[in-house]
PDB file of C-alpha atoms in Angstrom:
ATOM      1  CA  UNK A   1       7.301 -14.044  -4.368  1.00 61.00           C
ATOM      2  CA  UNK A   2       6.056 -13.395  -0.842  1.00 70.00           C
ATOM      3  CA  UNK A   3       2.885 -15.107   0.365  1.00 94.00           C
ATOM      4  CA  UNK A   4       0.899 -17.150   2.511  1.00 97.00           C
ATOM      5  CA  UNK A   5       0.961 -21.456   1.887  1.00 97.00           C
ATOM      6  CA  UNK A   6      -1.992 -23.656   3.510  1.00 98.00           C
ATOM      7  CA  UNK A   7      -1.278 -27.254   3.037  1.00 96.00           C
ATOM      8  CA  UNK A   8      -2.554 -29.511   2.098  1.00 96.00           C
ATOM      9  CA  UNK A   9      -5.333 -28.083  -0.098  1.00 96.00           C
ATOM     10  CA  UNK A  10      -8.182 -31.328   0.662  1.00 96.00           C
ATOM     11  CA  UNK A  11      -7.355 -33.432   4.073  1.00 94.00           C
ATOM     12  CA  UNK A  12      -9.949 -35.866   5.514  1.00 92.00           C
ATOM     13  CA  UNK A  13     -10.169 -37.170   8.953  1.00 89.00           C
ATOM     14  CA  UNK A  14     -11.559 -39.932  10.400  1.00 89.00           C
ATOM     15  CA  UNK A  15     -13.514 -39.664  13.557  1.00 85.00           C
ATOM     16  CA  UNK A  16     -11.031 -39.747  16.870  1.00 86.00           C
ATOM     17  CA  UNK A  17      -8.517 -37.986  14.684  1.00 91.00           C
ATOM     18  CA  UNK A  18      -6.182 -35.249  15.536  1.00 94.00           C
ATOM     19  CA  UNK A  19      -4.989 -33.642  12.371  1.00 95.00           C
ATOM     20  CA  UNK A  20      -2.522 -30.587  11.694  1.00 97.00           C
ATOM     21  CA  UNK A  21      -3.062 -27.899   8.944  1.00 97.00           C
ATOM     22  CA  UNK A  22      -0.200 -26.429   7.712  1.00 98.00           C
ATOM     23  CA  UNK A  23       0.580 -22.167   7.660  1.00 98.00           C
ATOM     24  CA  UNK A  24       3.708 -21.030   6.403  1.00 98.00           C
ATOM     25  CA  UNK A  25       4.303 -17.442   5.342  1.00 97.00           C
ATOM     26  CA  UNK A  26       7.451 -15.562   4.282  1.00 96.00           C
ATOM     27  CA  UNK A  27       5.887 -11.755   4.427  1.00 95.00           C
ATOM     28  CA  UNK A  28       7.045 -10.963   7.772  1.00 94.00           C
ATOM     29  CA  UNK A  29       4.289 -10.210   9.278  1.00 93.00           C
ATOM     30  CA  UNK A  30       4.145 -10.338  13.048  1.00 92.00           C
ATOM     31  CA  UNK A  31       0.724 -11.509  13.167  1.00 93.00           C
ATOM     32  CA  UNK A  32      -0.872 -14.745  12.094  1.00 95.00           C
ATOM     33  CA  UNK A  33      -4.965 -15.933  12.069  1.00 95.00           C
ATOM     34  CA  UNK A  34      -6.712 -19.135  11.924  1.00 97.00           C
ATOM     35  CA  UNK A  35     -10.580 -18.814  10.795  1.00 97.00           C
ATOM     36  CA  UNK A  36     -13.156 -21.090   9.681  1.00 97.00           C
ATOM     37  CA  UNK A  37     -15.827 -20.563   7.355  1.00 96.00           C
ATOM     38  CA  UNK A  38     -18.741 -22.696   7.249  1.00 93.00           C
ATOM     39  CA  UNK A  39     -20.785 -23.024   3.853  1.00 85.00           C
ATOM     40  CA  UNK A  40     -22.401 -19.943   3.022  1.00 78.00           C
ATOM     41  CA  UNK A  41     -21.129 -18.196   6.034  1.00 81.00           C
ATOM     42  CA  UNK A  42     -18.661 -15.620   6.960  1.00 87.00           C
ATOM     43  CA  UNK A  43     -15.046 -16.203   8.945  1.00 93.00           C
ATOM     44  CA  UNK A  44     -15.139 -17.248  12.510  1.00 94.00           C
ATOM     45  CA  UNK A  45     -11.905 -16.475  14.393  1.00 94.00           C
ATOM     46  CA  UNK A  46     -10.512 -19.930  15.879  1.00 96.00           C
ATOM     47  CA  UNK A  47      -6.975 -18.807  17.162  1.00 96.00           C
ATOM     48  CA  UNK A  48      -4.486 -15.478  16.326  1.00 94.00           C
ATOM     49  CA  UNK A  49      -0.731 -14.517  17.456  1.00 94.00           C
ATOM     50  CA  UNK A  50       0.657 -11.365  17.335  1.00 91.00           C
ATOM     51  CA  UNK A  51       4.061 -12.282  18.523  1.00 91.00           C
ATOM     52  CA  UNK A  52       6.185 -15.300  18.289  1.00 94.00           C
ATOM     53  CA  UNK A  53       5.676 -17.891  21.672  1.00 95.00           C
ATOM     54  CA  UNK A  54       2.178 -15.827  21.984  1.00 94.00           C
ATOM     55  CA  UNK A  55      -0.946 -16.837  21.125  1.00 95.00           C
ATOM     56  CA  UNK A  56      -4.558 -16.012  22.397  1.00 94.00           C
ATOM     57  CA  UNK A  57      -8.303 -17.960  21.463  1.00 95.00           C
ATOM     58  CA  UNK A  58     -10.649 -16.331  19.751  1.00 93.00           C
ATOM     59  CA  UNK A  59     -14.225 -16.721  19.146  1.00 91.00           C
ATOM     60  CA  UNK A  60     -14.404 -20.477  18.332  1.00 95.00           C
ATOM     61  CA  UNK A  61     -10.960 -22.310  19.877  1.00 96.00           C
ATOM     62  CA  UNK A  62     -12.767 -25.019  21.400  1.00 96.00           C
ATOM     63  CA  UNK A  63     -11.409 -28.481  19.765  1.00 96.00           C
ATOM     64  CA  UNK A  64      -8.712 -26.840  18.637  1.00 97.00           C
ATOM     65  CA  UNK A  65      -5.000 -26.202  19.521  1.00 97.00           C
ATOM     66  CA  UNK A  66      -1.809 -23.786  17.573  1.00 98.00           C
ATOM     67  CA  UNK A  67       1.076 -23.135  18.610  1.00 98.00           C
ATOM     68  CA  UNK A  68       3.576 -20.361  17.490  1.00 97.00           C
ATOM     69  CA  UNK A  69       7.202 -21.296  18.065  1.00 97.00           C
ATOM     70  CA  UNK A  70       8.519 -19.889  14.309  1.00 97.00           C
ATOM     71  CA  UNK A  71       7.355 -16.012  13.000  1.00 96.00           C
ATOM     72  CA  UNK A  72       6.799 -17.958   9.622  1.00 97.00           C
ATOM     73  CA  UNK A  73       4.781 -20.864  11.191  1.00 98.00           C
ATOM     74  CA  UNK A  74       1.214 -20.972  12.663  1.00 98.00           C
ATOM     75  CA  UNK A  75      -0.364 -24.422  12.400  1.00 98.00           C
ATOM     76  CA  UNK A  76      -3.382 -25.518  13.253  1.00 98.00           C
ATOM     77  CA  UNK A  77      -4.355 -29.018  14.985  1.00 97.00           C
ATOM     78  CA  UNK A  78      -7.712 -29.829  14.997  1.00 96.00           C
ATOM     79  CA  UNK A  79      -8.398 -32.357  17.915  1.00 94.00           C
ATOM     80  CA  UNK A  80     -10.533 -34.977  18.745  1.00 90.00           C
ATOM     81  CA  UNK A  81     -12.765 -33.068  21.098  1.00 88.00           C
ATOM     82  CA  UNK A  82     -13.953 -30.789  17.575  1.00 89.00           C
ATOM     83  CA  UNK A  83     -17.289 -32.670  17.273  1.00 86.00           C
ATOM     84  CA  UNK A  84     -17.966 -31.047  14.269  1.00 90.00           C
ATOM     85  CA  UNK A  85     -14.926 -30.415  12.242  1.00 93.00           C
ATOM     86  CA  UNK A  86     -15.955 -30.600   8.743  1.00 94.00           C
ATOM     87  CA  UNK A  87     -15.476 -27.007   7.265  1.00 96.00           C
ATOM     88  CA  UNK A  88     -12.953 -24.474   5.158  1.00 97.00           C
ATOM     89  CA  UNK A  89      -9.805 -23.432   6.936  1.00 98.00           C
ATOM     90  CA  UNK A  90      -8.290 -20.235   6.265  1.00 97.00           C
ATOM     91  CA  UNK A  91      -5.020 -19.047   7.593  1.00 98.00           C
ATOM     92  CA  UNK A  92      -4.065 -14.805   7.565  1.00 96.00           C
ATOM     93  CA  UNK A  93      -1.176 -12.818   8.280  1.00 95.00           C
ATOM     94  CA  UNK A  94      -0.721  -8.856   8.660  1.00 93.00           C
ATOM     95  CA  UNK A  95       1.762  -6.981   9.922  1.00 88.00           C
ATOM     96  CA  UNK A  96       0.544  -6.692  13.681  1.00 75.00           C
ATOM     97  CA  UNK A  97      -0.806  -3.233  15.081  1.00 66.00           C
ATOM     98  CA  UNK A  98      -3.476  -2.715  18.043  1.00 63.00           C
ATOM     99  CA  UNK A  99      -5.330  -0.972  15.249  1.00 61.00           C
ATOM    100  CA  UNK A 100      -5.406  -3.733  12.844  1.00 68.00           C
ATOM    101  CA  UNK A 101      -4.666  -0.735  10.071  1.00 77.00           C
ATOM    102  CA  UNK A 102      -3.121  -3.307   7.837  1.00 82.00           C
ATOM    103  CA  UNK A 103      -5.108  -5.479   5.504  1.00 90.00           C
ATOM    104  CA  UNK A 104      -5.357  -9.222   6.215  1.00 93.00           C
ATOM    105  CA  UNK A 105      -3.086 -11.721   3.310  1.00 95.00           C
ATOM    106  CA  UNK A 106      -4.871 -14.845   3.298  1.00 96.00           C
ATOM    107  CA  UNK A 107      -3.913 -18.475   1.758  1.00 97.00           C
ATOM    108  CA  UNK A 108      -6.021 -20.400  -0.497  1.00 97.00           C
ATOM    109  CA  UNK A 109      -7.372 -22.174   2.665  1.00 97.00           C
ATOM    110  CA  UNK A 110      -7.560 -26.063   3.615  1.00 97.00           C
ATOM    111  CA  UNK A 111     -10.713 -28.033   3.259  1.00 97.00           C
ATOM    112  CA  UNK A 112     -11.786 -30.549   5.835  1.00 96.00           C
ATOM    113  CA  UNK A 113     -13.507 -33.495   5.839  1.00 94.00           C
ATOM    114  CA  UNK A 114     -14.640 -36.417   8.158  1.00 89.00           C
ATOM    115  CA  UNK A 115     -15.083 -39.498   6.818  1.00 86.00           C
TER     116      UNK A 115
ATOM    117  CA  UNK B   1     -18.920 -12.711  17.045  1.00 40.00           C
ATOM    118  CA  UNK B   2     -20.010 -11.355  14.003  1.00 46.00           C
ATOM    119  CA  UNK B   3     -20.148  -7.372  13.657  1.00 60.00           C
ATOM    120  CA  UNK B   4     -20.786  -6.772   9.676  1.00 68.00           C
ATOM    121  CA  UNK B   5     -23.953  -7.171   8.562  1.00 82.00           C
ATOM    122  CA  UNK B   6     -23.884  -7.543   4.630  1.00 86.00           C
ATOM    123  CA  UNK B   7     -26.905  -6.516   2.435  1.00 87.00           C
ATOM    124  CA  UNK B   8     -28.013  -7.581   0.485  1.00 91.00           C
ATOM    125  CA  UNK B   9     -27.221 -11.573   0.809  1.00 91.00           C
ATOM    126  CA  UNK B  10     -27.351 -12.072  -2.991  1.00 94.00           C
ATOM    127  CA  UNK B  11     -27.269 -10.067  -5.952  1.00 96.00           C
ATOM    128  CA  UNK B  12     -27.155 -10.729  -9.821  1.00 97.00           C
ATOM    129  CA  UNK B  13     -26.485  -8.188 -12.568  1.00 97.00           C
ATOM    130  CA  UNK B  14     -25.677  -8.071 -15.708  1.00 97.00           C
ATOM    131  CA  UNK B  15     -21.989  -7.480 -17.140  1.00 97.00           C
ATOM    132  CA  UNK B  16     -21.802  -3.910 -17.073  1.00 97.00           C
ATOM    133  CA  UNK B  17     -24.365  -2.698 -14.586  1.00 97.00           C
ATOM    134  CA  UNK B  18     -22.959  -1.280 -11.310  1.00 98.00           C
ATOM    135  CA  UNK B  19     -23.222  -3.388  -7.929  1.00 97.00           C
ATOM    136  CA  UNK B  20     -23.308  -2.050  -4.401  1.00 97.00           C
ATOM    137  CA  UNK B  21     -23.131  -3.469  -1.113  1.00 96.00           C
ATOM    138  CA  UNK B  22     -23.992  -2.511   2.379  1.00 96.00           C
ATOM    139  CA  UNK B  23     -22.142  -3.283   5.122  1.00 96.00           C
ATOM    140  CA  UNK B  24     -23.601  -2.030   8.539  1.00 95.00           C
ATOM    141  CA  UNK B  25     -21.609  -2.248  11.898  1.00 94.00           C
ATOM    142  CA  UNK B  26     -22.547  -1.988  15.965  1.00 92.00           C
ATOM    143  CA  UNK B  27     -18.949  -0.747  17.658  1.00 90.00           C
ATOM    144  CA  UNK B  28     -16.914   2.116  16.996  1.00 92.00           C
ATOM    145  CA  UNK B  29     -14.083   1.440  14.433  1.00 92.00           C
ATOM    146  CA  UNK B  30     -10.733   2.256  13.350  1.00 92.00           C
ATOM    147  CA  UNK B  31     -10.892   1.158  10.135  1.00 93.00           C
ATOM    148  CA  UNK B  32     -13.110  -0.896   7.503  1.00 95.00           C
ATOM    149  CA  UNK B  33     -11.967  -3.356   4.909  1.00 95.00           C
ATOM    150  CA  UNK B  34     -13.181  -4.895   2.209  1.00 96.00           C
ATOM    151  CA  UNK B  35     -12.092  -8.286   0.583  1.00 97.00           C
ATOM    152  CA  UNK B  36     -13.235 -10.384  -2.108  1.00 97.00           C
ATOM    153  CA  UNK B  37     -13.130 -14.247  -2.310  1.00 96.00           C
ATOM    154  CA  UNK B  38     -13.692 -16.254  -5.166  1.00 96.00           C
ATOM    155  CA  UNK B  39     -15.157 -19.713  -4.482  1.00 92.00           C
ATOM    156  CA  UNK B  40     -13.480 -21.643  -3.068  1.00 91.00           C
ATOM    157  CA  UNK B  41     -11.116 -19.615  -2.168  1.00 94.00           C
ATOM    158  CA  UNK B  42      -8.617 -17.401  -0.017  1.00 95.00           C
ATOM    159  CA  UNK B  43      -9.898 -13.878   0.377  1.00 96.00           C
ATOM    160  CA  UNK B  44      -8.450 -10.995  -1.086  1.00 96.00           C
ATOM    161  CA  UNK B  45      -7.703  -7.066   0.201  1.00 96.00           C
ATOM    162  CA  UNK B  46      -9.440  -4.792  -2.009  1.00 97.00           C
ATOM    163  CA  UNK B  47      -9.641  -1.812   0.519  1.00 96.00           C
ATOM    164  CA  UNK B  48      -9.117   0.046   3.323  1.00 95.00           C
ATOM    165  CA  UNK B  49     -10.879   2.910   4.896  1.00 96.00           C
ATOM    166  CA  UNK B  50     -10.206   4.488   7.777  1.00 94.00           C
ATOM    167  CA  UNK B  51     -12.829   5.935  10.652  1.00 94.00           C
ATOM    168  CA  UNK B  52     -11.644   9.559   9.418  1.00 95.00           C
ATOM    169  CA  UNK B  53     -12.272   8.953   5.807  1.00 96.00           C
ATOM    170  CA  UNK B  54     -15.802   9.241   3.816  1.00 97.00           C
ATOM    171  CA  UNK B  55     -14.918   7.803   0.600  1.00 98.00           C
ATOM    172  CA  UNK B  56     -12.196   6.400  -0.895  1.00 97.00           C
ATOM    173  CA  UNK B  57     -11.841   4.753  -4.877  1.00 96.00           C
ATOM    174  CA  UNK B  58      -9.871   2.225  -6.335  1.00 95.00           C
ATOM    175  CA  UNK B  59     -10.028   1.371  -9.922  1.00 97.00           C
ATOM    176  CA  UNK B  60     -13.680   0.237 -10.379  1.00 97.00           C
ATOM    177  CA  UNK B  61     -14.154   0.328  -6.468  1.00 98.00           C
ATOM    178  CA  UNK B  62     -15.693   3.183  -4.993  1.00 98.00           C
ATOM    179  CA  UNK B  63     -16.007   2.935  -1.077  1.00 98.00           C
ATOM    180  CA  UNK B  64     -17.930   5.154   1.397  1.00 98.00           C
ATOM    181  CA  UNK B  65     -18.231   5.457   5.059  1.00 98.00           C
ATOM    182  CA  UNK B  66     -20.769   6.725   7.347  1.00 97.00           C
ATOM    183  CA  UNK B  67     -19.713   6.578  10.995  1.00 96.00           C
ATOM    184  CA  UNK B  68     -22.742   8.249  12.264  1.00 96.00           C
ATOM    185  CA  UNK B  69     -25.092   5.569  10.693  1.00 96.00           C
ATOM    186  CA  UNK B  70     -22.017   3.019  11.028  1.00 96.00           C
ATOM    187  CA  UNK B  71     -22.455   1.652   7.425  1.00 96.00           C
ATOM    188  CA  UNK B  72     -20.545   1.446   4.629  1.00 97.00           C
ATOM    189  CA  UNK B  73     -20.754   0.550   0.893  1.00 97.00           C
ATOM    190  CA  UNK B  74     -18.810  -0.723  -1.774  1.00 98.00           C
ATOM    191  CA  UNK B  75     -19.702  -0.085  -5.274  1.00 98.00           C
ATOM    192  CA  UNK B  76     -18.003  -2.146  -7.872  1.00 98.00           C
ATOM    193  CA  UNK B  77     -18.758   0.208 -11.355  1.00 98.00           C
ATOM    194  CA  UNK B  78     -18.920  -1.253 -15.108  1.00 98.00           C
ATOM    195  CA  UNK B  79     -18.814  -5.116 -13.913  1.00 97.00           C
ATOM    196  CA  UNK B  80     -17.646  -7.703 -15.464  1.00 97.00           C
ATOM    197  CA  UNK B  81     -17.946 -11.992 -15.366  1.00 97.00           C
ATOM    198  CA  UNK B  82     -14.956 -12.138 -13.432  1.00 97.00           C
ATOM    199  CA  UNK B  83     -16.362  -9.451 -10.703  1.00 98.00           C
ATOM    200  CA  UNK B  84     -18.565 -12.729  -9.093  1.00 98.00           C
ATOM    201  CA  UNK B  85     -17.583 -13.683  -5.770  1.00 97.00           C
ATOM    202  CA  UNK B  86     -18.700 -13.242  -2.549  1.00 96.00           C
ATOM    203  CA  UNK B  87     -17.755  -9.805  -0.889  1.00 96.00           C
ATOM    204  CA  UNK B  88     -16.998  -9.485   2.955  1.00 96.00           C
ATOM    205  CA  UNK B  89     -16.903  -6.436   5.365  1.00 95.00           C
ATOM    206  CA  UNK B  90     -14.642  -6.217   8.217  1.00 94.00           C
ATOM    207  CA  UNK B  91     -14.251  -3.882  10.685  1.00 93.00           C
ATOM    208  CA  UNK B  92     -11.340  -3.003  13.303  1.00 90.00           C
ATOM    209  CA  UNK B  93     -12.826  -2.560  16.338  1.00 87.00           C
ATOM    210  CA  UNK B  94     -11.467   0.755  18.536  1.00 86.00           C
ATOM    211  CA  UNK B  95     -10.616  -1.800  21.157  1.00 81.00           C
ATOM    212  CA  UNK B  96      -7.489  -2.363  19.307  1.00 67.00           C
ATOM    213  CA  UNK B  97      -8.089  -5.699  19.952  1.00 72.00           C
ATOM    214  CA  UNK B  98      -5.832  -6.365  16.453  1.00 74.00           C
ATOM    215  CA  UNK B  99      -8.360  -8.267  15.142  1.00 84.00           C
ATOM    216  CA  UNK B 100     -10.618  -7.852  12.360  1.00 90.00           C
ATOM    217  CA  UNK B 101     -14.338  -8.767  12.453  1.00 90.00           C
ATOM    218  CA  UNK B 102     -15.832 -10.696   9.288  1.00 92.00           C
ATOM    219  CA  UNK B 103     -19.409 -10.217   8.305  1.00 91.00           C
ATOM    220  CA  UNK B 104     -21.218 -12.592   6.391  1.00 91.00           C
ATOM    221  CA  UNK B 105     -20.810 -11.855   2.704  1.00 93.00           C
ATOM    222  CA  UNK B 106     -22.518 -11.216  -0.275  1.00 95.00           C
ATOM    223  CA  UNK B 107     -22.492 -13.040  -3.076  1.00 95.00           C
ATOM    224  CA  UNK B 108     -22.343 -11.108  -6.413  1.00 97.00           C
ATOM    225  CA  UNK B 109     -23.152 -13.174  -9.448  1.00 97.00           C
ATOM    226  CA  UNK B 110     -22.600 -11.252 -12.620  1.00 97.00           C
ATOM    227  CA  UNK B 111     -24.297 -12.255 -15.999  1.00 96.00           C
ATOM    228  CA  UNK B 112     -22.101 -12.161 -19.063  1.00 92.00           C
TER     229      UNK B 112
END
């Protein structure tokens, strides 16, 4: 079956930590999202990529770092410099157009903690 | 930055009552979506509708969109105890930036 696989489900970090989530899909989309949604909230943008070796920032990237080098692959580090980390990660993929006239495939997201 | 503006916040019905939800926007559009996400949860597509469309169904889903006002709503007909979740808008901008714009969601509760 085709999807979209955010590991691991729970990960904690302690302060000074750099920690990686995981985004792995086998749709083949072109395009891949990182947001994050606070409690109560809606999705904030942190990073997308259209295009493999391509990535851009998007509302929220500071404290944070991707990189692209696999279509399948988009992970997520969250660094250090994130002061306030704690929060639900949700990766997306969609086949990319300018027109974004494809709907989004999401995983079951990544919750962080600091401890 | 947030575009969709969901109303209300919160709603609670009872299993079978209809549910709607407003979704207003400031920027022209391409396109508006509609996704559901249970708690906890990933989100999931329930439907597109695109800047040259005024209403558009899907099962129990009945969509609508107003340009001119830049609103849309989605009513969810007959519901049922496994319709709660929170519900998010999310437009395409005409930028064609590729990106999709979340609002902030509202959260459906349905009484069995």
């Amino acid at each position: 079956d085709g999807g979209i696989t955010q590991s691991p489900k729970y990960l904690f970090r302690k302060e000074g930590q750099n920690v990686t989530l995981s985004c792995e899909q086998n749709l083949n989309h072109d395009a891949m999202y990182w947001y994050r949604q606070d409690p109560g909230q809606g999705l904030r943008l942190i990073y997308y990529s259209q295009i493999v070796n391509d990535f851009q920032k998007g509302d929220i990237a500071e404290g944070y770092s991707v990189s692209r080098e696999k279509k399948e692959s988009f992970p997520l580090t969250v660094t250090s410099a994130q002061k306030n980390p704690t929060a639900f990660y949700l990766c997306a993929s969609s086949y990319s157009t300018g027109s974004a006239n494809y709907g989004y495939t999401f995983g079951s997201g990544t919750r962080l903690t600091v401890v | 930055s947030q575009q969709g503006e969901e109303d209300p916040q919160a709603l609670s019905i009872q299993e079978g009552e209809n549910a709607t939800m407003n979704c207003s926007y400031k920027t022209s559009i391409n396109n508006l979506q509609w996704y559901r996400q249970n708690s906890g949860r990933g989100l999931v597509h329930l439907i597109l509708i695109r800047s040259n469309e005024r209403e558009k169904h899907s099962g129990r889903l009945r969509v609508t969109l107003d340009t001119s006002k830049k609103s849309s709503s989605l009513l969810i007909t007959a519901s049922r105890a496994a319709d709660t979740a929170s519900y998010f808008c999310a437009t395409a901008p005409s930028s064609n930036t590729g990106k999709l714009i979340f609002g902030q969601g509202t959260t459906l509760q349905v009484k069995p």
